[in-house]
Amino acid sequence: SGINAEYGGAKLKSQFSRLDFQRNPIGAPTAVKSFRTVLPASSKNVYYRDDIGNISTSNLRETDDANELEIRPRFPLFGGWQTKYYIGYSVPSYEMLSHNGPNYKLEFPFVDHSYDNLVIDDAEIRVILPEGAHGFEVVYPNYEITREADEITKTYLDTFGRPVLVFSAKNLEENHIKNIEIYYKFNSLMLLQEPLLVVIAFMVIFATVIIFVRLDFSIAVDENKEARQRVAFLVEELFNIVGKIKSNVSDETVELLSAVKTKKDAKLFKNVKKEVDSLYKTLTDEASALTKKIVGLSPSLADKVAEFNRREGDRRSILSSISALAEKVLSDKVSKTTCVEQENNLLSKLFAAQSAIEDSLAAL
């Protein structure tokens, strides 16, 4: 609260000398050096300041019934002198605020004990309510109080502002320290408004940054960037073809050898081998076309593409050896023990060759 106090005592006959006053403060018995303000017993975080800043010449004494704040102005007060200062403190909301669902009641003293023998010529009380409060009803104490036009004030994270109820009264003294009651409606969901605004604000900032860093504001076309993007697309297609060769050619050839070992069916072997060889040729032709395009777009990848082709040639040789072993099994040209040894050796080489192919692709 802001207080503009004027001392109505005896006036000085001459100029004021702080040096003389400090030497003989008793020589100015009419001067006001300090006065006492009574605050609620639950008041916390009490401050006392003026327009210049905090005033440290004050003393707070806590009692069971009330807190007494001894105020010492920056200068003694003589008759006709004024001082303007501010007093603030916090109290638990349950002492003054109660509610039943959306219906709230705020009850507090219209004026407080600012100093002994209180006399107030003009008082203006401004009550700031939460944003979204409405439906105001006021119960006044038994003396004249004027309600001025309501106002709106905005603070941090407010959207449409907080309602401010303004009251004024004249010629008040200690007997007028009585409660005023303000009834209003408030939806408690409005308490989530400010946290949600913060969350949405951060989401908008993050989304803006994400979009901004992905935008290309260059006027000229970056041919190198386009080439890299096309190469990346071709490499992805090459990965798919290599995957098809592994599942539809390599795995089928290995399964064909197992089938021949179980059942020596030459006709089945011939038909399946023909289908696998045809599919292998189609897939390798597609892979060869893709590698040529990659080299055309990025000649620097020629060595890596050549390494891929070499690894694929190794796999082709191993698959041919597996097919040859299956033909030997059909014609009984190899013993069972020798077949198992050769099969294990070929499968180990095939696994290594396929891993090397994947590594060479990853290098692209």
mmCIF file of C-alpha atoms in Angstrom:
data_model
loop_
_atom_site.group_PDB
_atom_site.id
_atom_site.type_symbol
_atom_site.label_atom_id
_atom_site.label_comp_id
_atom_site.label_asym_id
_atom_site.label_seq_id
_atom_site.Cartn_x
_atom_site.Cartn_y
_atom_site.Cartn_z
ATOM 1 C CA SER A 1 0.000 0.000 0.000
ATOM 2 C CA GLY A 2 1.176 3.521 -0.754
ATOM 3 C CA ILE A 3 0.778 6.135 1.984
ATOM 4 C CA ASN A 4 1.193 9.883 1.600
ATOM 5 C CA ALA A 5 1.365 11.192 5.197
ATOM 6 C CA GLU A 6 1.417 14.830 6.356
ATOM 7 C CA TYR A 7 2.283 15.820 9.910
ATOM 8 C CA GLY A 8 -0.108 18.434 11.342
ATOM 9 C CA GLY A 9 2.023 19.468 14.313
ATOM 10 C CA ALA A 10 3.869 22.694 15.065
ATOM 11 C CA LYS A 11 5.761 24.199 12.152
ATOM 12 C CA LEU A 12 9.385 25.265 12.142
ATOM 13 C CA LYS A 13 10.069 28.971 12.632
ATOM 14 C CA SER A 14 13.420 28.806 10.854
ATOM 15 C CA GLN A 15 15.340 26.557 8.497
ATOM 16 C CA PHE A 16 15.961 22.955 9.439
ATOM 17 C CA SER A 17 19.512 21.879 10.258
ATOM 18 C CA ARG A 18 20.096 18.141 10.358
ATOM 19 C CA LEU A 19 23.395 18.682 12.142
ATOM 20 C CA ASP A 20 21.733 20.662 14.946
ATOM 21 C CA PHE A 21 18.933 18.097 15.131
ATOM 22 C CA GLN A 22 21.353 15.182 15.474
ATOM 23 C CA ARG A 23 23.313 17.044 18.163
ATOM 24 C CA ASN A 24 20.199 17.801 20.196
ATOM 25 C CA PRO A 25 17.171 15.713 19.089
ATOM 26 C CA ILE A 26 15.450 16.456 22.403
ATOM 27 C CA GLY A 27 15.393 20.115 21.439
ATOM 28 C CA ALA A 28 12.655 19.365 18.849
ATOM 29 C CA PRO A 29 10.004 17.590 20.913
ATOM 30 C CA THR A 30 7.280 18.169 18.300
ATOM 31 C CA ALA A 31 9.158 16.400 15.538
ATOM 32 C CA VAL A 32 8.024 12.881 14.551
ATOM 33 C CA LYS A 33 11.071 10.637 14.390
ATOM 34 C CA SER A 34 9.239 7.314 14.070
ATOM 35 C CA PHE A 35 5.769 5.821 14.296
ATOM 36 C CA ARG A 36 4.240 2.376 14.676
ATOM 37 C CA THR A 37 2.268 0.363 12.133
ATOM 38 C CA VAL A 38 0.351 -2.726 13.215
ATOM 39 C CA LEU A 39 0.336 -5.639 10.737
ATOM 40 C CA PRO A 40 -1.459 -9.017 10.868
ATOM 41 C CA ALA A 41 0.238 -11.672 12.992
ATOM 42 C CA SER A 42 0.623 -13.947 9.948
ATOM 43 C CA SER A 43 2.266 -11.279 7.781
ATOM 44 C CA LYS A 44 5.511 -12.329 6.111
ATOM 45 C CA ASN A 45 8.016 -10.780 3.690
ATOM 46 C CA VAL A 46 7.398 -7.288 5.043
ATOM 47 C CA TYR A 47 9.031 -4.419 3.171
ATOM 48 C CA TYR A 48 9.166 -0.665 3.715
ATOM 49 C CA ARG A 49 10.379 1.615 0.923
ATOM 50 C CA ASP A 50 9.851 4.919 -0.837
ATOM 51 C CA ASP A 51 10.426 6.183 -4.377
ATOM 52 C CA ILE A 52 14.193 6.102 -3.876
ATOM 53 C CA GLY A 53 14.344 2.500 -2.692
ATOM 54 C CA ASN A 54 14.349 0.355 0.411
ATOM 55 C CA ILE A 55 14.463 2.104 3.804
ATOM 56 C CA SER A 56 16.516 0.112 6.282
ATOM 57 C CA THR A 57 15.705 2.282 9.320
ATOM 58 C CA SER A 58 12.768 0.144 10.425
ATOM 59 C CA ASN A 59 12.282 -2.588 12.990
ATOM 60 C CA LEU A 60 9.733 -5.418 12.936
ATOM 61 C CA ARG A 61 8.622 -6.909 16.237
ATOM 62 C CA GLU A 62 6.563 -10.098 16.126
ATOM 63 C CA THR A 63 3.985 -10.886 18.790
ATOM 64 C CA ASP A 64 1.251 -13.494 19.137
ATOM 65 C CA ASP A 65 -1.530 -11.050 18.250
ATOM 66 C CA ALA A 66 0.142 -8.856 15.633
ATOM 67 C CA ASN A 67 3.391 -7.748 14.052
ATOM 68 C CA GLU A 68 4.466 -4.236 14.912
ATOM 69 C CA LEU A 69 6.558 -2.361 12.354
ATOM 70 C CA GLU A 70 8.444 0.639 13.681
ATOM 71 C CA ILE A 71 8.920 3.058 10.821
ATOM 72 C CA ARG A 72 11.656 5.665 10.770
ATOM 73 C CA PRO A 73 11.382 8.050 7.803
ATOM 74 C CA ARG A 74 14.519 9.283 6.071
ATOM 75 C CA PHE A 75 14.046 12.637 7.872
ATOM 76 C CA PRO A 76 12.103 13.793 10.930
ATOM 77 C CA LEU A 77 8.649 15.236 10.290
ATOM 78 C CA PHE A 78 7.781 18.761 11.398
ATOM 79 C CA GLY A 79 4.469 20.542 11.027
ATOM 80 C CA GLY A 80 3.349 20.645 7.390
ATOM 81 C CA TRP A 81 6.018 18.192 6.259
ATOM 82 C CA GLN A 82 5.020 15.185 4.158
ATOM 83 C CA THR A 83 6.464 11.757 3.535
ATOM 84 C CA LYS A 84 5.398 9.193 0.960
ATOM 85 C CA TYR A 85 6.229 5.546 1.475
ATOM 86 C CA TYR A 86 5.061 2.042 0.650
ATOM 87 C CA ILE A 87 4.433 -0.922 2.942
ATOM 88 C CA GLY A 88 3.918 -4.437 1.615
ATOM 89 C CA TYR A 89 3.605 -7.906 3.081
ATOM 90 C CA SER A 90 2.187 -11.354 2.380
ATOM 91 C CA VAL A 91 -0.486 -13.231 4.313
ATOM 92 C CA PRO A 92 -1.901 -16.747 3.782
ATOM 93 C CA SER A 93 -4.818 -16.611 1.344
ATOM 94 C CA TYR A 94 -7.053 -18.757 3.580
ATOM 95 C CA GLU A 95 -7.254 -15.920 6.116
ATOM 96 C CA MET A 96 -8.993 -13.609 3.656
ATOM 97 C CA LEU A 97 -10.172 -15.807 0.777
ATOM 98 C CA SER A 98 -12.702 -18.622 0.811
ATOM 99 C CA HIS A 99 -14.725 -20.331 -1.897
ATOM 100 C CA ASN A 100 -17.456 -22.837 -2.571
ATOM 101 C CA GLY A 101 -16.948 -24.216 -6.050
ATOM 102 C CA PRO A 102 -16.721 -21.258 -8.461
ATOM 103 C CA ASN A 103 -18.084 -18.802 -5.873
ATOM 104 C CA TYR A 104 -15.343 -16.863 -4.077
ATOM 105 C CA LYS A 105 -15.410 -14.483 -1.125
ATOM 106 C CA LEU A 106 -12.621 -11.998 -0.388
ATOM 107 C CA GLU A 107 -12.793 -10.299 3.023
ATOM 108 C CA PHE A 108 -10.219 -7.820 4.304
ATOM 109 C CA PRO A 109 -10.022 -4.549 6.316
ATOM 110 C CA PHE A 110 -10.848 -1.538 4.160
ATOM 111 C CA VAL A 111 -8.114 0.409 5.985
ATOM 112 C CA ASP A 112 -5.356 -0.820 8.297
ATOM 113 C CA HIS A 113 -3.669 0.592 11.357
ATOM 114 C CA SER A 114 -0.995 2.688 9.602
ATOM 115 C CA TYR A 115 -0.050 4.706 12.710
ATOM 116 C CA ASP A 116 -1.497 5.674 16.090
ATOM 117 C CA ASN A 117 -4.342 8.218 16.175
ATOM 118 C CA LEU A 118 -4.976 7.482 12.533
ATOM 119 C CA VAL A 119 -6.710 10.147 10.433
ATOM 120 C CA ILE A 120 -7.140 9.634 6.687
ATOM 121 C CA ASP A 121 -8.426 12.510 4.562
ATOM 122 C CA ASP A 122 -8.679 10.558 1.310
ATOM 123 C CA ALA A 123 -8.342 6.796 0.825
ATOM 124 C CA GLU A 124 -8.289 4.904 -2.452
ATOM 125 C CA ILE A 125 -8.320 1.103 -2.358
ATOM 126 C CA ARG A 126 -7.599 -0.882 -5.528
ATOM 127 C CA VAL A 127 -8.410 -4.601 -5.451
ATOM 128 C CA ILE A 128 -6.851 -6.649 -8.269
ATOM 129 C CA LEU A 129 -8.688 -9.932 -8.854
ATOM 130 C CA PRO A 130 -7.623 -12.930 -10.962
ATOM 131 C CA GLU A 131 -8.040 -12.854 -14.706
ATOM 132 C CA GLY A 132 -11.432 -14.310 -15.552
ATOM 133 C CA ALA A 133 -13.167 -13.203 -12.336
ATOM 134 C CA HIS A 134 -16.686 -11.813 -12.894
ATOM 135 C CA GLY A 135 -20.066 -11.292 -11.243
ATOM 136 C CA PHE A 136 -18.850 -8.911 -8.523
ATOM 137 C CA GLU A 137 -20.942 -8.162 -5.443
ATOM 138 C CA VAL A 138 -19.657 -5.956 -2.622
ATOM 139 C CA VAL A 139 -20.785 -5.782 1.013
ATOM 140 C CA TYR A 140 -19.588 -2.507 2.546
ATOM 141 C CA PRO A 141 -18.909 -1.691 6.208
ATOM 142 C CA ASN A 142 -21.282 0.767 7.914
ATOM 143 C CA TYR A 143 -19.762 3.965 6.566
ATOM 144 C CA GLU A 144 -19.772 5.682 3.198
ATOM 145 C CA ILE A 145 -17.560 4.130 0.532
ATOM 146 C CA THR A 146 -17.715 5.091 -3.133
ATOM 147 C CA ARG A 147 -17.103 2.499 -5.809
ATOM 148 C CA GLU A 148 -15.346 4.053 -8.771
ATOM 149 C CA ALA A 149 -15.331 2.731 -12.321
ATOM 150 C CA ASP A 150 -13.738 -0.697 -12.635
ATOM 151 C CA GLU A 151 -10.428 -0.931 -14.470
ATOM 152 C CA ILE A 152 -8.371 -3.571 -16.252
ATOM 153 C CA THR A 153 -4.686 -4.207 -15.636
ATOM 154 C CA LYS A 154 -2.375 -6.590 -17.451
ATOM 155 C CA THR A 155 0.640 -8.370 -16.012
ATOM 156 C CA TYR A 156 2.839 -11.195 -17.226
ATOM 157 C CA LEU A 157 1.099 -13.858 -19.385
ATOM 158 C CA ASP A 158 -2.302 -12.145 -19.115
ATOM 159 C CA THR A 159 -4.490 -12.188 -22.226
ATOM 160 C CA PHE A 160 -7.522 -9.994 -21.632
ATOM 161 C CA GLY A 161 -6.380 -8.512 -18.316
ATOM 162 C CA ARG A 162 -7.295 -8.670 -14.640
ATOM 163 C CA PRO A 163 -10.274 -6.767 -13.258
ATOM 164 C CA VAL A 164 -9.479 -3.977 -10.795
ATOM 165 C CA LEU A 165 -12.164 -2.799 -8.344
ATOM 166 C CA VAL A 166 -11.548 0.768 -7.198
ATOM 167 C CA PHE A 167 -13.032 2.171 -3.966
ATOM 168 C CA SER A 168 -12.630 5.585 -2.336
ATOM 169 C CA ALA A 169 -13.601 7.095 1.003
ATOM 170 C CA LYS A 170 -12.973 10.299 2.946
ATOM 171 C CA ASN A 171 -12.353 11.282 6.556
ATOM 172 C CA LEU A 172 -11.485 7.913 8.048
ATOM 173 C CA GLU A 173 -9.991 7.109 11.439
ATOM 174 C CA GLU A 174 -9.300 4.041 13.581
ATOM 175 C CA ASN A 175 -12.991 3.288 14.163
ATOM 176 C CA HIS A 176 -13.322 2.717 10.429
ATOM 177 C CA ILE A 177 -10.969 -0.267 10.449
ATOM 178 C CA LYS A 178 -13.680 -2.725 9.411
ATOM 179 C CA ASN A 179 -13.905 -5.468 6.822
ATOM 180 C CA ILE A 180 -15.216 -5.135 3.289
ATOM 181 C CA GLU A 181 -16.492 -8.261 1.514
ATOM 182 C CA ILE A 182 -16.186 -8.892 -2.220
ATOM 183 C CA TYR A 183 -18.009 -11.819 -3.829
ATOM 184 C CA TYR A 184 -17.160 -12.996 -7.329
ATOM 185 C CA LYS A 185 -17.179 -16.031 -9.596
ATOM 186 C CA PHE A 186 -14.024 -17.667 -10.918
ATOM 187 C CA ASN A 187 -13.471 -20.880 -12.897
ATOM 188 C CA SER A 188 -10.523 -22.749 -11.358
ATOM 189 C CA LEU A 189 -9.560 -24.066 -14.819
ATOM 190 C CA MET A 190 -8.314 -20.565 -15.539
ATOM 191 C CA LEU A 191 -5.378 -21.400 -13.263
ATOM 192 C CA LEU A 192 -4.051 -23.575 -16.098
ATOM 193 C CA GLN A 193 -4.095 -20.712 -18.577
ATOM 194 C CA GLU A 194 -0.658 -19.282 -17.843
ATOM 195 C CA PRO A 195 1.187 -22.660 -17.719
ATOM 196 C CA LEU A 196 -0.466 -23.617 -21.015
ATOM 197 C CA LEU A 197 0.539 -20.292 -22.557
ATOM 198 C CA VAL A 198 4.156 -20.966 -21.574
ATOM 199 C CA VAL A 199 4.016 -24.494 -23.030
ATOM 200 C CA ILE A 200 2.427 -23.269 -26.282
ATOM 201 C CA ALA A 201 4.949 -20.428 -26.563
ATOM 202 C CA PHE A 202 7.882 -22.848 -26.270
ATOM 203 C CA MET A 203 6.241 -25.230 -28.759
ATOM 204 C CA VAL A 204 5.847 -22.392 -31.261
ATOM 205 C CA ILE A 205 9.473 -21.335 -30.771
ATOM 206 C CA PHE A 206 10.773 -24.890 -31.219
ATOM 207 C CA ALA A 207 8.550 -25.493 -34.259
ATOM 208 C CA THR A 208 9.702 -22.207 -35.820
ATOM 209 C CA VAL A 209 13.357 -23.109 -35.279
ATOM 210 C CA ILE A 210 12.816 -26.600 -36.702
ATOM 211 C CA ILE A 211 11.119 -25.206 -39.815
ATOM 212 C CA PHE A 212 13.645 -22.387 -40.209
ATOM 213 C CA VAL A 213 16.727 -24.627 -40.151
ATOM 214 C CA ARG A 214 15.152 -26.842 -42.820
ATOM 215 C CA LEU A 215 14.308 -24.045 -45.229
ATOM 216 C CA ASP A 216 16.612 -23.277 -48.122
ATOM 217 C CA PHE A 217 16.724 -19.538 -48.762
ATOM 218 C CA SER A 218 19.401 -19.720 -51.466
ATOM 219 C CA ILE A 219 18.437 -18.279 -54.851
ATOM 220 C CA ALA A 220 20.802 -20.416 -56.946
ATOM 221 C CA VAL A 221 20.214 -24.139 -57.306
ATOM 222 C CA ASP A 222 22.809 -26.219 -55.475
ATOM 223 C CA GLU A 223 23.614 -28.847 -58.089
ATOM 224 C CA ASN A 224 25.947 -30.720 -55.756
ATOM 225 C CA LYS A 225 23.223 -30.990 -53.145
ATOM 226 C CA GLU A 226 20.749 -32.289 -55.720
ATOM 227 C CA ALA A 227 23.306 -34.823 -56.932
ATOM 228 C CA ARG A 228 23.912 -36.043 -53.379
ATOM 229 C CA GLN A 229 20.188 -36.420 -52.835
ATOM 230 C CA ARG A 230 19.801 -38.430 -56.049
ATOM 231 C CA VAL A 231 22.794 -40.608 -55.158
ATOM 232 C CA ALA A 232 21.272 -41.263 -51.716
ATOM 233 C CA PHE A 233 18.006 -42.316 -53.408
ATOM 234 C CA LEU A 234 19.861 -44.657 -55.811
ATOM 235 C CA VAL A 235 21.882 -46.188 -52.957
ATOM 236 C CA GLU A 236 18.646 -46.877 -51.089
ATOM 237 C CA GLU A 237 17.277 -48.678 -54.159
ATOM 238 C CA LEU A 238 20.532 -50.637 -54.379
ATOM 239 C CA PHE A 239 20.112 -51.683 -50.749
ATOM 240 C CA ASN A 240 16.648 -53.033 -51.606
ATOM 241 C CA ILE A 241 18.010 -55.037 -54.569
ATOM 242 C CA VAL A 242 20.825 -56.487 -52.454
ATOM 243 C CA GLY A 243 18.236 -57.505 -49.869
ATOM 244 C CA LYS A 244 16.200 -59.275 -52.548
ATOM 245 C CA ILE A 245 19.311 -61.129 -53.797
ATOM 246 C CA LYS A 246 20.022 -62.325 -50.272
ATOM 247 C CA SER A 247 16.498 -63.556 -49.523
ATOM 248 C CA ASN A 248 15.377 -64.763 -52.984
ATOM 249 C CA VAL A 249 18.674 -66.018 -54.423
ATOM 250 C CA SER A 250 21.252 -66.772 -51.709
ATOM 251 C CA ASP A 251 18.822 -68.245 -49.211
ATOM 252 C CA GLU A 252 16.963 -70.174 -51.943
ATOM 253 C CA THR A 253 20.219 -71.664 -53.238
ATOM 254 C CA VAL A 254 21.190 -72.802 -49.735
ATOM 255 C CA GLU A 255 17.722 -74.293 -49.183
ATOM 256 C CA LEU A 256 17.950 -76.030 -52.573
ATOM 257 C CA LEU A 257 21.177 -77.764 -51.456
ATOM 258 C CA SER A 258 19.458 -78.914 -48.256
ATOM 259 C CA ALA A 259 16.495 -80.222 -50.254
ATOM 260 C CA VAL A 260 18.780 -82.162 -52.604
ATOM 261 C CA LYS A 261 20.544 -83.761 -49.636
ATOM 262 C CA THR A 262 17.184 -84.884 -48.256
ATOM 263 C CA LYS A 263 15.552 -85.931 -51.512
ATOM 264 C CA LYS A 264 17.500 -86.379 -54.715
ATOM 265 C CA ASP A 265 14.936 -84.960 -57.152
ATOM 266 C CA ALA A 266 16.822 -83.879 -60.296
ATOM 267 C CA LYS A 267 13.752 -82.411 -61.976
ATOM 268 C CA LEU A 268 12.880 -80.217 -58.978
ATOM 269 C CA PHE A 269 16.509 -79.121 -58.707
ATOM 270 C CA LYS A 270 16.630 -78.140 -62.379
ATOM 271 C CA ASN A 271 13.380 -76.143 -62.283
ATOM 272 C CA VAL A 272 14.194 -74.277 -59.076
ATOM 273 C CA LYS A 273 17.762 -73.536 -60.195
ATOM 274 C CA LYS A 274 16.476 -72.147 -63.479
ATOM 275 C CA GLU A 275 14.083 -69.782 -61.662
ATOM 276 C CA VAL A 276 16.754 -68.670 -59.195
ATOM 277 C CA ASP A 277 19.337 -68.061 -61.943
ATOM 278 C CA SER A 278 16.825 -66.032 -63.959
ATOM 279 C CA LEU A 279 15.899 -63.899 -60.959
ATOM 280 C CA TYR A 280 19.573 -63.441 -60.049
ATOM 281 C CA LYS A 281 20.375 -62.199 -63.564
ATOM 282 C CA THR A 282 17.465 -59.720 -63.456
ATOM 283 C CA LEU A 283 18.487 -58.354 -60.063
ATOM 284 C CA THR A 284 22.183 -58.076 -60.949
ATOM 285 C CA ASP A 285 21.285 -56.232 -64.173
ATOM 286 C CA GLU A 286 19.225 -53.753 -62.137
ATOM 287 C CA ALA A 287 22.063 -53.347 -59.643
ATOM 288 C CA SER A 288 24.549 -52.767 -62.466
ATOM 289 C CA ALA A 289 22.347 -50.057 -63.979
ATOM 290 C CA LEU A 290 22.080 -48.328 -60.602
ATOM 291 C CA THR A 291 25.836 -48.417 -59.991
ATOM 292 C CA LYS A 292 26.444 -46.817 -63.385
ATOM 293 C CA LYS A 293 24.036 -44.003 -62.530
ATOM 294 C CA ILE A 294 25.739 -43.490 -59.159
ATOM 295 C CA VAL A 295 29.155 -43.183 -60.784
ATOM 296 C CA GLY A 296 27.710 -40.812 -63.395
ATOM 297 C CA LEU A 297 26.316 -38.516 -60.714
ATOM 298 C CA SER A 298 29.314 -38.767 -58.398
ATOM 299 C CA PRO A 299 32.545 -39.908 -60.077
ATOM 300 C CA SER A 300 34.322 -39.764 -56.713
ATOM 301 C CA LEU A 301 32.383 -42.894 -55.714
ATOM 302 C CA ALA A 302 33.837 -44.975 -58.588
ATOM 303 C CA ASP A 303 36.277 -46.840 -56.333
ATOM 304 C CA LYS A 304 33.579 -47.680 -53.783
ATOM 305 C CA VAL A 305 31.218 -48.850 -56.536
ATOM 306 C CA ALA A 306 33.994 -51.026 -57.951
ATOM 307 C CA GLU A 307 34.489 -52.513 -54.490
ATOM 308 C CA PHE A 308 30.769 -53.312 -54.321
ATOM 309 C CA ASN A 309 30.855 -54.989 -57.742
ATOM 310 C CA ARG A 310 33.874 -57.046 -56.680
ATOM 311 C CA ARG A 311 32.104 -58.205 -53.514
ATOM 312 C CA GLU A 312 29.010 -59.128 -55.527
ATOM 313 C CA GLY A 313 31.232 -61.131 -57.902
ATOM 314 C CA ASP A 314 32.574 -63.058 -54.901
ATOM 315 C CA ARG A 315 29.035 -63.925 -53.852
ATOM 316 C CA ARG A 316 28.184 -65.055 -57.409
ATOM 317 C CA SER A 317 31.170 -67.401 -57.368
ATOM 318 C CA ILE A 318 30.193 -68.845 -53.992
ATOM 319 C CA LEU A 319 26.596 -69.411 -55.123
ATOM 320 C CA SER A 320 27.888 -71.204 -58.227
ATOM 321 C CA SER A 321 30.000 -73.450 -56.001
ATOM 322 C CA ILE A 322 26.949 -74.278 -53.852
ATOM 323 C CA SER A 323 24.958 -75.193 -56.986
ATOM 324 C CA ALA A 324 27.864 -77.350 -58.221
ATOM 325 C CA LEU A 325 27.950 -79.145 -54.855
ATOM 326 C CA ALA A 326 24.216 -79.829 -55.157
ATOM 327 C CA GLU A 327 24.774 -81.360 -58.637
ATOM 328 C CA LYS A 328 27.497 -83.602 -57.202
ATOM 329 C CA VAL A 329 25.103 -84.755 -54.474
ATOM 330 C CA LEU A 330 22.503 -85.593 -57.147
ATOM 331 C CA SER A 331 25.011 -87.688 -59.104
ATOM 332 C CA ASP A 332 26.526 -89.300 -55.970
ATOM 333 C CA LYS A 333 29.967 -87.904 -56.799
ATOM 334 C CA VAL A 334 30.653 -86.765 -53.252
ATOM 335 C CA SER A 335 30.541 -88.546 -49.949
ATOM 336 C CA LYS A 336 28.298 -87.399 -47.105
ATOM 337 C CA THR A 337 31.220 -86.341 -44.902
ATOM 338 C CA THR A 338 32.889 -84.393 -47.705
ATOM 339 C CA CYS A 339 29.553 -82.763 -48.597
ATOM 340 C CA VAL A 340 29.060 -81.518 -45.041
ATOM 341 C CA GLU A 341 32.593 -80.116 -44.880
ATOM 342 C CA GLN A 342 32.264 -78.326 -48.224
ATOM 343 C CA GLU A 343 28.804 -77.025 -47.341
ATOM 344 C CA ASN A 344 29.992 -75.544 -44.041
ATOM 345 C CA ASN A 345 32.978 -73.950 -45.757
ATOM 346 C CA LEU A 346 30.810 -72.422 -48.512
ATOM 347 C CA LEU A 347 28.186 -71.156 -46.088
ATOM 348 C CA SER A 348 30.888 -69.461 -44.011
ATOM 349 C CA LYS A 349 32.282 -67.774 -47.130
ATOM 350 C CA LEU A 350 28.769 -66.753 -48.246
ATOM 351 C CA PHE A 351 28.034 -65.119 -44.891
ATOM 352 C CA ALA A 352 31.334 -63.207 -45.020
ATOM 353 C CA ALA A 353 30.710 -62.125 -48.615
ATOM 354 C CA GLN A 354 27.213 -60.830 -47.817
ATOM 355 C CA SER A 355 28.529 -58.869 -44.811
ATOM 356 C CA ALA A 356 31.253 -57.350 -47.013
ATOM 357 C CA ILE A 357 28.603 -56.325 -49.594
ATOM 358 C CA GLU A 358 26.555 -54.561 -46.917
ATOM 359 C CA ASP A 359 29.673 -52.774 -45.660
ATOM 360 C CA SER A 360 30.555 -51.583 -49.153
ATOM 361 C CA LEU A 361 27.018 -50.239 -49.598
ATOM 362 C CA ALA A 362 27.200 -48.427 -46.284
ATOM 363 C CA ALA A 363 30.377 -46.717 -47.502
ATOM 364 C CA LEU A 364 28.402 -45.143 -50.338
#
